[in-house]
Short mmCIF file of C-alpha atoms and ligand atoms in Angstrom, two decimals:
data_model
loop_
_atom_site.label_atom_id
_atom_site.label_comp_id
_atom_site.label_asym_id
_atom_site.label_seq_id
_atom_site.Cartn_x
_atom_site.Cartn_y
_atom_site.Cartn_z
CA MET A 1 0.00 0.00 0.00
CA HIS A 2 1.17 3.50 -0.72
CA THR A 3 2.44 5.15 2.48
CA GLY A 4 0.08 8.09 2.16
CA PHE A 5 -2.67 5.70 1.47
CA ALA A 6 -1.83 3.65 4.59
CA ARG A 7 -2.46 6.70 6.74
CA LYS A 8 -5.65 7.50 4.91
CA ALA A 9 -6.80 3.93 5.37
CA LEU A 10 -6.23 4.17 9.10
CA ARG A 11 -8.57 7.13 9.27
CA LYS A 12 -11.32 5.51 7.32
CA VAL A 13 -14.51 4.30 8.92
CA LEU A 14 -15.20 0.60 9.21
CA SER A 15 -15.77 -1.09 5.91
CA ALA A 16 -18.45 -3.71 5.48
CA SER A 17 -15.87 -6.49 5.68
CA ALA A 18 -14.38 -5.05 8.89
CA LEU A 19 -17.82 -5.23 10.47
CA GLY A 20 -17.92 -8.82 9.36
CA ALA A 21 -14.64 -9.40 11.17
CA LEU A 22 -15.99 -8.01 14.41
CA VAL A 23 -19.05 -10.24 14.21
CA LEU A 24 -16.85 -13.26 13.67
CA GLY A 25 -14.92 -12.60 16.88
CA ALA A 26 -11.76 -14.61 17.67
CA ALA A 27 -9.53 -16.19 15.03
CA THR A 28 -11.04 -19.33 13.66
CA VAL A 29 -9.53 -22.25 11.82
CA ALA A 30 -12.17 -22.29 9.13
CA GLN A 31 -12.08 -19.28 6.85
CA ALA A 32 -15.27 -17.40 6.05
CA ALA A 33 -16.31 -16.66 2.48
CA PRO A 34 -14.52 -13.78 0.80
CA ALA A 35 -16.05 -10.34 0.95
CA PRO A 36 -18.46 -10.05 -1.98
CA THR A 37 -17.07 -6.76 -3.25
CA PRO A 38 -13.46 -7.14 -4.32
CA VAL A 39 -10.90 -4.50 -3.40
CA GLU A 40 -9.69 -2.76 -6.55
CA VAL A 41 -5.92 -2.75 -6.96
CA ALA A 42 -4.45 -0.21 -9.37
CA ILE A 43 -0.84 -0.69 -10.44
CA ASP A 44 0.90 1.91 -12.57
CA ALA A 45 3.28 -0.48 -14.30
CA ALA A 46 4.59 2.20 -16.62
CA LYS A 47 6.16 4.18 -13.79
CA PRO A 48 8.96 2.16 -12.17
CA GLY A 49 10.57 4.00 -9.25
CA ASP A 50 13.51 3.28 -6.95
CA VAL A 51 15.34 -0.02 -6.86
CA ILE A 52 14.57 -2.21 -3.86
CA ASP A 53 18.16 -2.84 -2.86
CA ARG A 54 18.56 -6.57 -2.32
CA ASN A 55 20.53 -5.75 0.83
CA ILE A 56 17.26 -5.01 2.64
CA PHE A 57 16.87 -8.79 2.79
CA GLY A 58 20.04 -9.06 4.90
CA GLN A 59 20.50 -11.24 7.96
CA PHE A 60 22.17 -10.76 11.33
CA ALA A 61 24.23 -13.45 13.05
CA GLU A 62 25.59 -12.58 16.47
CA HIS A 63 27.57 -14.72 18.89
CA LEU A 64 24.47 -15.20 20.99
CA GLY A 65 22.88 -18.39 22.27
CA SER A 66 22.92 -21.04 19.57
CA GLY A 67 22.88 -18.58 16.68
CA ILE A 68 26.45 -19.44 15.67
CA TYR A 69 27.35 -22.61 17.57
CA ASP A 70 24.86 -25.33 16.52
CA GLY A 71 23.12 -22.89 14.18
CA ILE A 72 26.04 -22.53 11.75
CA TRP A 73 29.13 -24.08 13.24
CA VAL A 74 29.15 -27.75 14.21
CA GLY A 75 32.88 -28.35 13.82
CA LYS A 76 34.76 -30.37 11.23
CA ASP A 77 34.43 -33.67 13.12
CA SER A 78 30.67 -33.42 13.63
CA PRO A 79 28.43 -36.27 12.40
CA ILE A 80 26.12 -33.51 11.15
CA PRO A 81 26.90 -33.06 7.44
CA ASN A 82 29.19 -30.06 7.11
CA VAL A 83 31.76 -28.39 4.91
CA ARG A 84 34.81 -27.32 6.94
CA GLY A 85 32.67 -27.27 10.10
CA ILE A 86 29.74 -25.30 8.62
CA ARG A 87 26.48 -27.22 8.52
CA SER A 88 25.34 -27.99 4.99
CA ASP A 89 21.57 -28.06 5.62
CA VAL A 90 21.62 -24.48 6.87
CA VAL A 91 23.81 -23.30 3.99
CA ALA A 92 21.43 -24.91 1.45
CA ALA A 93 18.39 -23.28 3.09
CA LEU A 94 20.04 -19.85 3.15
CA LYS A 95 21.19 -20.14 -0.46
CA ALA A 96 17.57 -20.72 -1.45
CA ILE A 97 16.54 -17.35 -0.03
CA LYS A 98 19.51 -15.64 -1.71
CA VAL A 99 20.78 -13.97 1.46
CA PRO A 100 22.48 -10.78 0.24
CA ASN A 101 24.55 -10.01 3.33
CA VAL A 102 25.14 -11.22 6.88
CA ARG A 103 25.99 -8.82 9.69
CA TRP A 104 28.54 -10.30 12.14
CA PRO A 105 29.83 -10.69 14.92
CA GLY A 106 27.26 -8.50 16.71
CA GLY A 107 25.32 -6.70 18.12
CA CYS A 108 26.49 -5.96 21.61
CA PHE A 109 29.00 -8.80 21.23
CA ALA A 110 30.83 -6.82 18.54
CA ASP A 111 31.94 -4.13 20.97
CA GLU A 112 33.63 -6.75 23.14
CA TYR A 113 35.08 -8.72 20.23
CA HIS A 114 38.80 -8.78 19.61
CA TRP A 115 39.46 -10.30 16.22
CA ARG A 116 42.81 -11.84 17.10
CA ASP A 117 41.01 -14.12 19.57
CA GLY A 118 39.30 -15.79 16.61
CA ILE A 119 42.10 -16.58 14.14
CA GLY A 120 44.72 -19.30 13.89
CA PRO A 121 44.76 -22.81 15.38
CA ALA A 122 41.46 -23.52 17.17
CA ASP A 123 43.13 -24.94 20.30
CA LYS A 124 45.13 -21.75 20.80
CA ARG A 125 42.17 -19.40 20.64
CA ARG A 126 41.13 -17.46 23.70
CA VAL A 127 38.05 -18.71 25.51
CA GLN A 128 36.21 -15.61 26.63
CA ILE A 129 33.03 -15.09 28.58
CA ASN A 130 30.09 -13.89 26.55
CA THR A 131 29.11 -11.23 29.04
CA ASN A 132 26.15 -9.92 27.09
CA TRP A 133 24.48 -13.20 26.39
CA GLY A 134 24.22 -15.63 29.28
CA SER A 135 27.81 -15.28 30.53
CA VAL A 136 28.65 -18.57 28.84
CA PRO A 137 32.11 -19.50 27.50
CA GLU A 138 32.79 -18.36 23.95
CA SER A 139 35.40 -20.63 22.35
CA ASN A 140 36.12 -18.34 19.40
CA ALA A 141 36.16 -21.49 17.25
CA PHE A 142 34.10 -19.50 14.75
CA GLY A 143 36.23 -16.50 13.86
CA THR A 144 36.97 -14.34 10.84
CA ASP A 145 38.09 -17.09 8.45
CA GLU A 146 35.18 -19.35 9.42
CA PHE A 147 32.70 -16.49 8.98
CA MET A 148 34.13 -15.63 5.56
CA ASP A 149 33.93 -19.30 4.57
CA PHE A 150 30.30 -19.38 5.70
CA ALA A 151 29.46 -16.20 3.77
CA GLN A 152 31.10 -17.58 0.65
CA GLN A 153 29.26 -20.91 0.96
CA VAL A 154 25.94 -19.05 1.26
CA GLY A 155 26.86 -16.54 -1.45
CA ALA A 156 26.27 -13.59 0.90
CA ASP A 157 28.31 -10.44 1.40
CA PRO A 158 30.04 -10.02 4.75
CA TYR A 159 28.87 -7.08 6.81
CA ILE A 160 31.50 -6.72 9.53
CA SER A 161 30.89 -4.68 12.69
CA VAL A 162 34.10 -3.39 14.21
CA ASN A 163 34.66 -2.88 17.92
CA VAL A 164 34.39 0.82 18.75
CA GLY A 165 33.23 0.37 22.36
CA SER A 166 36.22 -1.43 23.86
CA GLY A 167 38.58 -1.51 20.88
CA THR A 168 40.81 1.02 19.14
CA PRO A 169 41.05 2.38 15.60
CA ALA A 170 44.40 0.56 15.31
CA GLU A 171 42.81 -2.78 16.19
CA ALA A 172 39.96 -2.27 13.72
CA ALA A 173 42.35 -1.09 10.99
CA ALA A 174 44.53 -4.16 11.53
CA TRP A 175 41.47 -6.43 11.26
CA VAL A 176 40.37 -4.89 7.97
CA GLU A 177 43.95 -5.15 6.72
CA TYR A 178 44.01 -8.84 7.73
CA MET A 179 40.84 -9.39 5.72
CA THR A 180 41.53 -7.26 2.64
CA ALA A 181 45.26 -6.80 1.98
CA GLU A 182 47.17 -8.80 -0.59
CA LYS A 183 50.04 -11.01 0.57
CA GLY A 184 52.96 -8.85 1.68
CA SER A 185 52.01 -7.12 4.91
CA THR A 186 52.39 -8.93 8.20
CA TYR A 187 48.62 -9.15 8.77
CA ALA A 188 47.93 -10.31 5.23
CA ASN A 189 50.69 -12.90 5.51
CA GLU A 190 49.08 -14.13 8.69
CA ARG A 191 45.81 -14.68 6.79
CA VAL A 192 47.71 -16.51 4.07
CA ALA A 193 49.37 -18.68 6.72
CA ASN A 194 45.89 -19.43 8.04
CA GLY A 195 45.03 -20.86 4.63
CA HIS A 196 43.44 -17.91 2.80
CA VAL A 197 45.63 -16.54 0.07
CA ALA A 198 43.15 -14.28 -1.69
CA PRO A 199 42.00 -11.12 0.11
CA TYR A 200 38.39 -11.13 1.24
CA ARG A 201 35.81 -8.64 0.01
CA VAL A 202 34.38 -6.47 2.78
CA PRO A 203 31.60 -4.46 1.17
CA LEU A 204 29.85 -3.35 4.38
CA LEU A 205 31.50 -2.18 7.60
CA GLY A 206 29.66 -1.16 10.75
CA ILE A 207 31.42 1.49 12.84
CA GLY A 208 30.40 0.13 16.23
CA ASN A 209 27.00 -0.99 17.45
CA GLU A 210 24.54 0.87 19.66
CA ASN A 211 27.37 2.92 21.14
CA TRP A 212 24.73 4.94 22.96
CA GLY A 213 24.02 1.74 25.00
CA CYS A 214 25.87 -1.56 25.19
CA GLY A 215 28.61 -0.18 22.93
CA GLY A 216 30.03 2.11 25.59
CA ALA A 217 27.19 4.47 26.56
CA MET A 218 28.86 7.28 24.61
CA SER A 219 27.37 10.71 24.21
CA PRO A 220 26.60 11.59 20.57
CA ASP A 221 29.57 13.99 20.51
CA HIS A 222 31.92 11.37 21.86
CA TYR A 223 30.70 8.82 19.33
CA VAL A 224 31.15 11.27 16.46
CA GLU A 225 34.79 11.83 17.44
CA GLU A 226 35.36 8.06 17.58
CA MET A 227 33.56 7.55 14.27
CA LYS A 228 35.88 10.06 12.61
CA ARG A 229 39.00 8.39 13.98
CA PHE A 230 37.84 4.91 13.02
CA THR A 231 36.83 5.81 9.47
CA ASN A 232 40.01 7.86 9.08
CA PHE A 233 42.33 4.98 9.91
CA ILE A 234 40.47 1.90 8.65
CA ARG A 235 41.40 1.12 5.05
CA ASN A 236 40.16 -1.54 2.71
CA PHE A 237 43.19 -2.77 0.73
CA ASN A 238 41.41 -5.20 -1.57
CA PRO A 239 42.48 -4.16 -5.11
CA ALA A 240 39.08 -5.24 -6.41
CA GLN A 241 37.41 -2.72 -4.09
CA ARG A 242 39.62 0.26 -4.85
CA GLU A 243 37.76 1.88 -7.74
CA THR A 244 34.44 0.08 -7.79
CA ASP A 245 32.60 -2.02 -5.21
CA LYS A 246 33.95 0.30 -2.54
CA MET A 247 33.43 -0.59 1.10
CA LYS A 248 30.46 1.23 2.64
CA ARG A 249 30.87 2.39 6.22
CA ILE A 250 27.78 2.53 8.39
CA ALA A 251 27.71 4.79 11.44
CA VAL A 252 25.48 4.32 14.47
CA GLY A 253 22.27 6.35 14.51
CA TRP A 254 18.94 6.46 16.33
CA ASP A 255 19.63 6.44 20.07
CA SER A 256 16.86 4.13 21.29
CA ASN A 257 14.04 6.62 20.77
CA LYS A 258 16.12 9.75 20.39
CA LEU A 259 17.44 11.36 17.23
CA ASP A 260 20.55 12.98 18.68
CA TYR A 261 22.99 10.40 17.30
CA THR A 262 21.50 10.77 13.84
CA GLU A 263 21.59 14.55 14.14
CA GLN A 264 25.22 14.73 15.29
CA VAL A 265 26.49 12.12 12.84
CA MET A 266 24.78 13.78 9.87
CA LYS A 267 25.89 17.24 10.97
CA ALA A 268 29.50 16.07 11.22
CA TRP A 269 29.23 14.32 7.86
CA LYS A 270 27.99 17.46 6.14
CA ASP A 271 31.22 19.24 7.07
CA HIS A 272 33.51 16.27 6.82
CA VAL A 273 37.09 16.70 5.66
CA TYR A 274 38.89 14.54 3.10
CA SER A 275 40.34 12.10 5.64
CA TRP A 276 37.14 10.46 6.78
CA ASP A 277 33.73 9.58 5.44
CA ILE A 278 30.70 7.35 5.88
CA GLU A 279 28.15 6.01 3.43
CA GLY A 280 25.34 4.89 5.73
CA ILE A 281 23.77 5.35 9.13
CA SER A 282 21.90 2.75 11.13
CA LEU A 283 18.52 2.41 12.77
CA HIS A 284 17.64 -0.38 15.20
CA ASN A 285 14.04 -1.05 16.00
CA TYR A 286 12.45 -4.10 17.56
CA THR A 287 8.75 -4.87 17.59
CA VAL A 288 8.45 -5.50 21.30
CA ASP A 289 5.39 -3.70 22.73
CA GLY A 290 7.42 -2.39 25.69
CA TRP A 291 10.43 -3.64 27.65
CA PRO A 292 11.10 -6.19 28.96
CA PRO A 293 9.83 -8.35 26.10
CA HIS A 294 6.67 -9.96 27.37
CA LEU A 295 4.52 -10.97 24.41
CA GLN A 296 4.18 -14.73 24.07
CA ALA A 297 5.49 -16.43 20.94
CA THR A 298 2.80 -19.10 21.05
CA GLY A 299 -0.56 -19.59 22.73
CA PHE A 300 -1.79 -16.09 21.92
CA GLY A 301 -4.90 -14.88 20.19
CA VAL A 302 -6.16 -11.99 18.16
CA ASP A 303 -5.58 -9.43 20.97
CA GLU A 304 -1.84 -9.97 21.04
CA TYR A 305 -1.74 -10.29 17.27
CA ALA A 306 -3.36 -6.90 16.81
CA ARG A 307 -1.13 -5.25 19.43
CA ILE A 308 2.10 -6.48 17.94
CA ILE A 309 1.12 -5.68 14.36
CA LYS A 310 0.20 -2.17 15.49
CA ASP A 311 3.60 -1.89 17.17
CA THR A 312 5.40 -3.06 14.05
CA TYR A 313 3.89 -0.22 12.00
CA ARG A 314 5.99 2.15 14.15
CA MET A 315 8.82 1.23 11.78
CA ASP A 316 7.37 3.51 9.11
CA ASP A 317 7.23 6.42 11.52
CA LEU A 318 10.78 5.84 12.75
CA ILE A 319 12.12 5.76 9.21
CA ASN A 320 10.23 8.98 8.43
CA ARG A 321 11.68 10.68 11.49
CA GLN A 322 15.20 9.48 10.78
CA THR A 323 15.06 10.41 7.10
CA ALA A 324 13.72 13.88 7.96
CA VAL A 325 16.95 14.54 9.85
CA MET A 326 19.02 13.01 7.06
CA ASP A 327 17.22 15.14 4.45
CA LYS A 328 18.27 18.28 6.35
CA TYR A 329 21.97 17.53 5.91
CA ASP A 330 21.85 15.32 2.84
CA PRO A 331 19.02 16.31 0.50
CA GLU A 332 20.78 14.48 -2.33
CA LYS A 333 20.42 11.19 -0.46
CA LYS A 334 24.07 10.24 -0.60
CA ILE A 335 23.90 8.58 2.81
CA PHE A 336 21.69 5.53 3.07
CA LEU A 337 19.74 4.21 6.01
CA ALA A 338 20.60 0.73 7.27
CA VAL A 339 17.88 -0.79 9.44
CA ASP A 340 20.47 -3.28 10.55
CA GLU A 341 18.54 -4.75 13.48
CA TRP A 342 14.80 -5.29 13.39
CA GLY A 343 12.23 -7.96 14.09
CA ALA A 344 9.93 -9.24 16.81
CA TRP A 345 11.45 -9.56 20.27
CA LEU A 346 9.14 -11.78 22.34
CA ALA A 347 9.24 -13.48 25.74
CA PRO A 348 11.85 -16.26 25.69
CA THR A 349 10.74 -19.85 25.17
CA PRO A 350 9.97 -21.27 28.64
CA GLY A 351 12.74 -23.50 29.95
CA THR A 352 15.46 -21.92 27.80
CA ASN A 353 18.30 -19.67 28.98
CA PRO A 354 16.72 -16.19 28.83
CA GLY A 355 20.10 -14.82 27.73
CA PHE A 356 19.88 -16.92 24.56
CA LEU A 357 16.81 -15.03 23.25
CA MET A 358 15.10 -18.11 21.85
CA GLN A 359 11.51 -17.62 20.73
CA GLN A 360 9.11 -19.52 18.50
CA ASN A 361 8.07 -18.07 15.17
CA SER A 362 4.44 -18.12 14.07
CA GLN A 363 2.24 -17.01 11.20
CA ARG A 364 2.05 -13.67 13.04
CA ASP A 365 5.81 -13.30 12.52
CA ALA A 366 5.35 -14.01 8.83
CA VAL A 367 2.78 -11.21 8.52
CA LEU A 368 5.01 -8.90 10.58
CA ALA A 369 8.05 -9.67 8.39
CA ALA A 370 6.16 -8.97 5.17
CA ILE A 371 4.81 -5.67 6.53
CA ASN A 372 8.31 -4.51 7.44
CA LEU A 373 9.77 -5.58 4.09
CA ASN A 374 6.97 -3.62 2.41
CA ILE A 375 7.80 -0.57 4.53
CA PHE A 376 11.47 -0.81 3.52
CA ALA A 377 10.47 -1.14 -0.14
CA ARG A 378 8.30 1.99 0.15
CA HIS A 379 11.39 3.79 1.48
CA ALA A 380 13.65 2.37 -1.23
CA ASP A 381 15.11 5.82 -1.88
CA ARG A 382 16.83 5.80 1.54
CA VAL A 383 16.70 2.31 3.02
CA LYS A 384 19.39 0.31 1.24
CA VAL A 385 20.31 -2.20 3.93
CA ALA A 386 18.26 -4.06 6.54
CA ASN A 387 19.12 -7.02 8.73
CA ILE A 388 16.49 -9.06 10.50
CA ALA A 389 17.48 -10.17 13.99
CA GLN A 390 18.57 -12.86 13.96
CA MET A 391 19.25 -15.49 11.35
CA ILE A 392 19.23 -18.78 13.28
CA ASN A 393 17.80 -19.82 16.69
CA VAL A 394 17.70 -16.25 18.03
CA LEU A 395 14.76 -13.78 18.11
CA GLN A 396 12.81 -13.68 14.81
CA ALA A 397 14.80 -16.43 13.15
CA MET A 398 14.70 -17.94 9.68
CA ILE A 399 15.80 -21.34 10.90
CA PHE A 400 15.80 -23.45 14.04
CA THR A 401 18.31 -26.22 14.57
CA LYS A 402 18.49 -28.97 17.17
CA GLY A 403 21.40 -31.36 16.72
CA PRO A 404 21.01 -32.83 13.24
CA GLN A 405 17.49 -31.42 12.81
CA MET A 406 16.56 -28.20 11.08
CA VAL A 407 13.20 -26.50 10.65
CA LEU A 408 12.27 -23.50 8.52
CA THR A 409 10.13 -20.83 10.16
CA PRO A 410 7.16 -18.93 8.69
CA THR A 411 9.49 -15.90 8.45
CA TYR A 412 11.86 -17.95 6.30
CA HIS A 413 9.03 -18.66 3.89
CA VAL A 414 8.30 -14.95 3.52
CA TYR A 415 11.94 -14.31 2.62
CA HIS A 416 11.75 -17.11 0.07
CA MET A 417 8.59 -15.70 -1.47
CA TYR A 418 10.13 -12.21 -1.62
CA VAL A 419 13.23 -13.24 -3.63
CA PRO A 420 11.77 -11.72 -6.84
CA PHE A 421 11.74 -8.31 -5.15
CA GLN A 422 15.53 -8.31 -4.77
CA ASN A 423 16.80 -5.39 -6.89
CA ALA A 424 13.39 -4.97 -8.55
CA ARG A 425 12.00 -1.46 -9.09
CA VAL A 426 9.01 -0.37 -7.05
CA VAL A 427 5.98 0.58 -9.11
CA PRO A 428 3.14 2.72 -7.75
CA ILE A 429 0.19 0.79 -6.36
CA ARG A 430 -3.15 1.97 -4.98
CA LEU A 431 -5.74 -0.01 -3.13
CA ASP A 432 -8.25 0.71 -0.43
CA GLY A 433 -8.84 -2.33 1.73
CA GLY A 434 -10.33 -0.40 4.61
CA GLU A 435 -9.39 -1.12 8.20
CA TYR A 436 -9.14 -4.05 10.52
CA VAL A 437 -10.37 -2.88 13.90
CA HIS A 438 -9.85 -4.79 17.12
CA GLY A 439 -10.60 -2.94 20.37
CA ASP A 440 -8.65 0.29 20.15
CA VAL A 441 -6.32 -1.10 17.49
CA ARG A 442 -6.93 0.02 13.94
CA LEU A 443 -4.80 -1.44 11.18
CA PRO A 444 -4.82 -1.19 7.41
CA ARG A 445 -6.53 -4.38 6.28
CA LEU A 446 -4.27 -4.83 3.26
CA ASP A 447 -0.61 -3.94 2.85
CA ALA A 448 0.84 -4.28 -0.63
CA ILE A 449 3.82 -3.48 -2.83
CA ALA A 450 4.43 -4.03 -6.52
CA ALA A 451 7.74 -4.10 -8.36
CA ARG A 452 9.23 -4.84 -11.77
CA ASP A 453 12.28 -7.10 -11.89
CA ALA A 454 15.28 -6.79 -14.22
CA GLN A 455 13.63 -9.14 -16.73
CA GLY A 456 10.57 -6.90 -16.89
CA GLN A 457 8.33 -9.21 -14.89
CA LEU A 458 5.83 -7.49 -12.60
CA TRP A 459 5.41 -8.82 -9.04
CA LEU A 460 2.80 -8.10 -6.41
CA SER A 461 2.84 -8.82 -2.70
CA VAL A 462 -0.32 -8.40 -0.66
CA VAL A 463 -0.58 -8.99 3.05
CA ASN A 464 -4.06 -9.61 4.38
CA VAL A 465 -3.40 -8.19 7.82
CA ASP A 466 -6.89 -9.12 9.00
CA PRO A 467 -6.42 -12.23 11.17
CA GLU A 468 -10.06 -13.29 10.83
CA THR A 469 -11.54 -12.50 7.45
CA PRO A 470 -10.47 -13.44 3.94
CA THR A 471 -10.75 -10.87 1.25
CA ARG A 472 -10.81 -10.67 -2.52
CA VAL A 473 -8.78 -8.27 -4.64
CA ARG A 474 -9.37 -7.38 -8.28
CA LEU A 475 -6.50 -6.46 -10.57
CA GLY A 476 -7.70 -4.56 -13.60
CA ASN A 477 -5.71 -4.83 -16.84
CA PHE A 478 -4.11 -8.14 -15.89
CA LYS A 479 -4.90 -11.54 -17.34
CA THR A 480 -3.10 -13.85 -14.94
CA ALA A 481 -1.75 -13.82 -11.41
CA SER A 482 0.10 -16.82 -10.03
CA GLY A 483 2.46 -17.45 -7.19
CA GLN A 484 2.38 -18.50 -3.56
CA VAL A 485 0.33 -17.77 -0.48
CA LEU A 486 1.37 -18.32 3.11
CA THR A 487 -1.28 -18.66 5.78
CA ALA A 488 -1.97 -20.97 8.69
CA ALA A 489 -4.77 -22.45 10.75
CA LYS A 490 -4.31 -19.79 13.44
CA VAL A 491 -2.27 -16.66 14.01
CA ASP A 492 -0.04 -18.56 16.43
CA THR A 493 0.53 -21.66 14.30
CA VAL A 494 4.23 -22.54 14.28
CA ASN A 495 6.55 -25.03 12.65
CA THR A 496 8.23 -27.47 15.03
CA PHE A 497 10.74 -30.28 14.65
CA GLU A 498 7.79 -32.66 14.99
CA ALA A 499 5.53 -30.78 12.55
CA PRO A 500 7.87 -28.79 10.30
CA ASN A 501 5.30 -27.95 7.63
CA ALA A 502 2.39 -26.60 9.65
CA VAL A 503 3.07 -23.24 8.00
CA THR A 504 4.21 -23.67 4.45
CA PRO A 505 3.45 -21.77 1.24
CA ARG A 506 1.03 -23.17 -1.27
CA ALA A 507 0.30 -22.26 -4.87
CA ILE A 508 -2.26 -19.57 -5.63
CA THR A 509 -3.74 -18.63 -9.01
CA GLY A 510 -6.03 -15.75 -9.77
CA LYS A 511 -9.31 -16.19 -11.63
CA ALA A 512 -9.98 -14.31 -14.85
CA ALA A 513 -12.97 -12.03 -14.49
CA GLY A 514 -13.96 -9.81 -17.38
CA GLY A 515 -10.70 -8.14 -18.39
CA ALA A 516 -9.31 -8.45 -14.89
CA VAL A 517 -8.05 -11.09 -12.52
CA VAL A 518 -9.30 -11.68 -8.99
CA LEU A 519 -7.35 -13.20 -6.13
CA ASP A 520 -8.85 -14.64 -2.97
CA LEU A 521 -6.62 -13.86 -0.03
CA PRO A 522 -7.06 -15.94 3.10
CA ALA A 523 -7.11 -14.23 6.49
CA ARG A 524 -3.68 -13.59 8.12
CA SER A 525 -1.85 -14.28 4.87
CA VAL A 526 1.05 -13.16 2.73
CA THR A 527 0.65 -13.59 -1.04
CA VAL A 528 3.26 -13.02 -3.72
CA VAL A 529 2.22 -13.38 -7.36
CA LYS A 530 3.60 -12.53 -10.76
CA LEU A 531 1.25 -10.57 -12.95
CA ASN A 532 0.77 -10.77 -16.67
O1 LIG B 1 19.86 -8.58 18.71
C1 LIG B 1 20.08 -8.57 20.07
C2 LIG B 1 20.70 -7.28 20.58
O2 LIG B 1 19.80 -6.22 20.40
C3 LIG B 1 21.94 -6.80 19.87
O3 LIG B 1 23.09 -7.42 20.33
C4 LIG B 1 21.96 -5.35 20.19
O4 LIG B 1 22.63 -4.58 19.22
C5 LIG B 1 20.50 -4.99 20.32
O5 LIG B 1 20.23 -4.23 21.42
#
């Protein structure tokens, strides 16, 4: 849905189908008949706009709980099928969703990470305490070379976060030299001795993480001074990244509900001198409905569904507020916004270590993911990078692992369905689906984007936000619509190791109807179709 339209929709009075939803009451397994009057969808296919940068489909993998160990790294001697210690089932699943980039090693962990602890012979690596996440031992068995191997196996770009909080510019510069320099310097030779002759590509570099909080509780002014020193002294030596494919440096923004980091960083950037620069600024926002995270991941109903979906729409507002500040200093949009941590943060799974941030993932998470991806696409002019937190076993994950088992979450399926939107151009879309109203929560009933891919194919994604009532949309000027729809018996239906396909996409085809095509969208669903 067009952003302006979304607001308009929120103001609208109850539509006939919304009244139907209220009469129906709580979410039901059986789906009622579609609303008789289809919602008209108008797509202006002749007016392609900004490119939806594929990096908005990025992932985040922190040394946290079983996100890395078990989730990615099982070790070379594991009976679990692996390539050089990296589990093959996970790599295959991530390749299928064409992960564009993976942010690593944190998060809060990044500002306590010292790269030298994670290179060289495994038995000589420092065992540290993961102070942020459960105070458990961190073996450093998965370090720089293992992460780069993982990224290469998946086909994703590395997005490295350097340690600003407890590290130095010299340490960060040495790390980037280790990764990117050709054989010859001491650090590069060390990488070669560790078995990696060719320099690595480092296309994305985070200059710290939440330095207003776990990254050192720095004032905005202090952070800006650090940011200048770090970007001044860190150099990417990879010859392939000298002229083109240059490394993009992402500064910390958005101080947990305040704009002063964004303001100070952008102000400094506007007057920056030749010796330092940045290309992006970050925004972190979790859908959490208040701290500490308390919303249940399973066993909830329509009340909690509506509350969390309402909370997730704050993302649009936060991006608007952040970009308003950026526009002041950078009207030409040279600096991009990286929403490099986002997702649902729910109460931890009972019986698990609360420091491991494990939570189930339901059809509600699928709807939430699609809404956020649509918001990023509508802000394609500024939002060029986004990283859902976190890739495996942590927060709103794509994948759960347990020993040799692996299960794909509803959120994973959304990412799979959205692959055609990677680097496609947004095209204007208008539709008026009315509102879904539950208590004092009012939500747009439908949330949609359309885009044209490089081959000229037009794609449509429509989220039926309404958890209770199916709806029908009518696409004028199109003959066919076919693709996949993801819905589930209930808003809290999840995939488990015992029932891994409770939420799985199925084929959907539109019906021709007098020079148009109509699509029946189940309640609480995400639908992606190609249009002809
Ligand atoms: O994703 C979990 C944590 O949330 C990250 O480590 C931190 O950056 C954020 O506060």
